[in-house]
Backbone as CSV, one residue per row, in Angstrom:
resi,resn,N_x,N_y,N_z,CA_x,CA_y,CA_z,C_x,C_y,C_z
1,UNK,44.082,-10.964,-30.010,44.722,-10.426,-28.836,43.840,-9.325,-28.259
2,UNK,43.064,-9.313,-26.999,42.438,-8.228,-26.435,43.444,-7.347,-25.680
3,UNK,43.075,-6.354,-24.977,43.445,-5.311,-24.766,43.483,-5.982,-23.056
4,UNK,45.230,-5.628,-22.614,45.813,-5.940,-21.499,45.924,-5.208,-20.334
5,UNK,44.810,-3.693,-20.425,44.914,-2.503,-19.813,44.367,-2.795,-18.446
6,UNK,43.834,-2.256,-17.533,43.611,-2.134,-16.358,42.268,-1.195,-16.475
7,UNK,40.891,-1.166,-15.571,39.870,0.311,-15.675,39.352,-0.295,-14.489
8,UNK,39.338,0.494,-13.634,39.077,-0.123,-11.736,37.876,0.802,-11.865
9,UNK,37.079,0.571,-10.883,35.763,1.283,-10.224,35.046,1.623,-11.669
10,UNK,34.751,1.269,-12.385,33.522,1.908,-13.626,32.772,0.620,-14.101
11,UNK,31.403,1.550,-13.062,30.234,0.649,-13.651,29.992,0.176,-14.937
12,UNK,30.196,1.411,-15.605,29.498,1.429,-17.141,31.083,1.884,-18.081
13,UNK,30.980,1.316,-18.963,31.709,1.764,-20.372,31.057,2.326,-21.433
14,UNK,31.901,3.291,-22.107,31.113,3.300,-23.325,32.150,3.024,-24.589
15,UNK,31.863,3.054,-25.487,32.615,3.160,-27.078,32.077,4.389,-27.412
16,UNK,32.551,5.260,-28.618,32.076,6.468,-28.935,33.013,6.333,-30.475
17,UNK,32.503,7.339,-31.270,33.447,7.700,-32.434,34.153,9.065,-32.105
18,UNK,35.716,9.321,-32.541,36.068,10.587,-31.889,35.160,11.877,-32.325
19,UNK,34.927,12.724,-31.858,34.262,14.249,-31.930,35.222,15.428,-31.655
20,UNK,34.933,16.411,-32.980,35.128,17.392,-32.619,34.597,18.834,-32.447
21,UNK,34.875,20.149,-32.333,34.150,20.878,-32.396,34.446,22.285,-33.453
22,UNK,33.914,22.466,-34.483,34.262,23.248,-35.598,33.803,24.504,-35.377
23,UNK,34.176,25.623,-34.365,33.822,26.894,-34.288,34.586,27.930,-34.644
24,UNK,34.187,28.860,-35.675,35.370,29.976,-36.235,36.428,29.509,-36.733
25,UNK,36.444,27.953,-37.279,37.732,27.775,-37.798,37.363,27.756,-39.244
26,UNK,38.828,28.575,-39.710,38.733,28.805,-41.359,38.359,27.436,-41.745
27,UNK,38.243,27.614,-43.131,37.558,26.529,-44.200,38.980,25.809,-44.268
28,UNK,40.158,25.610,-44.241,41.445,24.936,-44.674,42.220,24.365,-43.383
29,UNK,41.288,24.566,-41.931,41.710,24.456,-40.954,40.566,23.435,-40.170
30,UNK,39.380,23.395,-40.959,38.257,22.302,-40.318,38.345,21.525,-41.831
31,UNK,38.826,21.347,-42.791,38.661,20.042,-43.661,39.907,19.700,-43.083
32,UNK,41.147,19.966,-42.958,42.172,19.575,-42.064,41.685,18.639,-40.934
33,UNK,41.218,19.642,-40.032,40.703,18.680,-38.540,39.975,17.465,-39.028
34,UNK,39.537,17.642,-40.158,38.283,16.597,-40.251,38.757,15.294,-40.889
35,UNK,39.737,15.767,-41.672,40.015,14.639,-42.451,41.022,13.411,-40.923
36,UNK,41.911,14.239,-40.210,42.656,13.206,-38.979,41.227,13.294,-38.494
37,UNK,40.011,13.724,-38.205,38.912,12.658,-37.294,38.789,11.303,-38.203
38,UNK,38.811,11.646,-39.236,38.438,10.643,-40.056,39.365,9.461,-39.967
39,UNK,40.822,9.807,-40.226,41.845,8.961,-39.843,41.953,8.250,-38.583
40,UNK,41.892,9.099,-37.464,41.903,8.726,-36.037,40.330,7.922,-35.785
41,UNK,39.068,7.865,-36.462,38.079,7.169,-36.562,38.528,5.446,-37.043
42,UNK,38.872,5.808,-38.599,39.768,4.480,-39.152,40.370,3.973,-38.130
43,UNK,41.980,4.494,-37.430,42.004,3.638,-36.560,41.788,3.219,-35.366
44,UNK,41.000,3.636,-34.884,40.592,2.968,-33.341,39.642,1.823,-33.967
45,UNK,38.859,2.286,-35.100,38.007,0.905,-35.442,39.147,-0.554,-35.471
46,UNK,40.066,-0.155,-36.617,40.864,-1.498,-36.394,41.077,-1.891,-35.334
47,UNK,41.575,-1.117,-34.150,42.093,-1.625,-32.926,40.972,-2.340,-32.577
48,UNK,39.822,-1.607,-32.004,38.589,-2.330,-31.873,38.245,-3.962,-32.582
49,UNK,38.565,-3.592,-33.397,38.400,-5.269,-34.813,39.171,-6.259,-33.555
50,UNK,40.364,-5.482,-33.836,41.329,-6.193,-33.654,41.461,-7.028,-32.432
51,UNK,41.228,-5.666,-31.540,41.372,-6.335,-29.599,40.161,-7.444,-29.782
52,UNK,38.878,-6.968,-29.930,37.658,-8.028,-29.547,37.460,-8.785,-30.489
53,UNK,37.781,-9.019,-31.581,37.273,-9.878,-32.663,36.097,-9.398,-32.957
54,UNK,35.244,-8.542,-33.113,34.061,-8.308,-33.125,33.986,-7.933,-35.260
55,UNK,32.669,-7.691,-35.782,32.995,-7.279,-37.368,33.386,-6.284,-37.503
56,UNK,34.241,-5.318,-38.450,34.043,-4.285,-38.875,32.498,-3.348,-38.345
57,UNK,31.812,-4.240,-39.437,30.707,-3.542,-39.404,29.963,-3.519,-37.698
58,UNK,29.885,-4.411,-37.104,29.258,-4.256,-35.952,30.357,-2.907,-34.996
59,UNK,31.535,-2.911,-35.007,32.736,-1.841,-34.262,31.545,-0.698,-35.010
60,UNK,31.890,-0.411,-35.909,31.167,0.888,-36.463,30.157,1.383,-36.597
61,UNK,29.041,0.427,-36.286,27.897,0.786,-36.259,27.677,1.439,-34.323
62,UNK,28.330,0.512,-33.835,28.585,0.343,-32.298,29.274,2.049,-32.225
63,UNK,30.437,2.736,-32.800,30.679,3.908,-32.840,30.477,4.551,-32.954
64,UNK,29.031,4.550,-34.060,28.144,5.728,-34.554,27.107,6.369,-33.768
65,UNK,26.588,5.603,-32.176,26.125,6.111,-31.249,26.574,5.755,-29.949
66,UNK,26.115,6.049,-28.910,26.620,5.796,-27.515,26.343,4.433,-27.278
67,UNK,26.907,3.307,-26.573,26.806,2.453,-26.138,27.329,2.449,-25.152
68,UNK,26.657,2.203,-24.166,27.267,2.189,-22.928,26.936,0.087,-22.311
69,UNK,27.815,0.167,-21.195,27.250,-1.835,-21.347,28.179,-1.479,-19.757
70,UNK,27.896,-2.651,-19.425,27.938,-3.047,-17.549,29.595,-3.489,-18.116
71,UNK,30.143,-3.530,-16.821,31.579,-4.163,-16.662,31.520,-5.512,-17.490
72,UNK,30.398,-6.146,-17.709,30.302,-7.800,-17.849,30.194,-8.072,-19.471
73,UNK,29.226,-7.089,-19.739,29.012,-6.651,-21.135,30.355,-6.287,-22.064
74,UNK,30.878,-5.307,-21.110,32.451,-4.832,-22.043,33.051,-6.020,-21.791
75,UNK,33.281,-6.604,-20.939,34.344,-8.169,-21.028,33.483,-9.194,-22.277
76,UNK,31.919,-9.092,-22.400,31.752,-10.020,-23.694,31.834,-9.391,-24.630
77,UNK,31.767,-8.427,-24.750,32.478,-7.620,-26.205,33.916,-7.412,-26.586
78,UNK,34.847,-7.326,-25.682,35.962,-7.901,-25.211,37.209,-6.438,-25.466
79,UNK,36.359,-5.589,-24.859,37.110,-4.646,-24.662,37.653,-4.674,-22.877
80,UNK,37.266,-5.562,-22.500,37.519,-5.704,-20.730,38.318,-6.838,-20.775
81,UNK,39.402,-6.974,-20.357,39.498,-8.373,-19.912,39.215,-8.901,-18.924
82,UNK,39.019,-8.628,-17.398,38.736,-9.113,-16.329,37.712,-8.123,-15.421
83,UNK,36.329,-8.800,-14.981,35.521,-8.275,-14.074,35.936,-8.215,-12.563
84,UNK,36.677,-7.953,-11.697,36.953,-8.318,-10.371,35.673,-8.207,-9.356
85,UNK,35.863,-8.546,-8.582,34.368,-8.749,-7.504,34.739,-8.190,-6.235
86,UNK,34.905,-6.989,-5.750,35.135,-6.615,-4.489,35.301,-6.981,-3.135
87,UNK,36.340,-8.108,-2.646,35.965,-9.117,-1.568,35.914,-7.945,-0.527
88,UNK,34.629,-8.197,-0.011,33.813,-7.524,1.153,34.411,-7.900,2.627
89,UNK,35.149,-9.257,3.101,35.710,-10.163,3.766,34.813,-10.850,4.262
90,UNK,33.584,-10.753,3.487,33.322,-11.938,4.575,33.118,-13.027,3.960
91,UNK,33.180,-14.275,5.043,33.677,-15.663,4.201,32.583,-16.577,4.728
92,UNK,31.530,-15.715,4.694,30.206,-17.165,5.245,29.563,-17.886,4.108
């Protein structure tokens, strides 16, 4: 089952792994944060698995840096479901 959402006007997509930012926070308050990145990492990968069929391993490797891909690209990876084509009107 892919993902039934809607994303109008964007050239480019990306995937990412979530990030956060650990400044001045006590020691019991960033293994905290870190451990839900970790969780909230776990699951978007499944979803990912899940929506595109794609491997485990390829979702995660794919998360571990920026990927960015054309409208056409995210529909074959299958986080897009539909490319639309801007009818311009003209019909020659």
């Amino acid at each position: 089952m892919k993902y039934t959402g809607s994303v109008q006007k964007i050239p480019r997509v990306m995937i990412h792994q979530p990030a956060s930012s650990f400044y001045e926070a006590p020691t019991g308050e960033f293994i905290l944060e870190a451990e839900e990145l970790l969780k909230l990492r776990e699951t978007l990968t499944r979803v990912y698995v899940q929506r595109t069929g794609n491997p485990l391993w390829v979702v995660s490797e794919d998360m571990e840096r920026d990927v960015f891909m054309s409208a056409t690209e995210a529909q074959d990876y299958g986080i897009v479901d539909l490319v639309a084509i801007e009818n311009t009107g003209d019909f020659a």
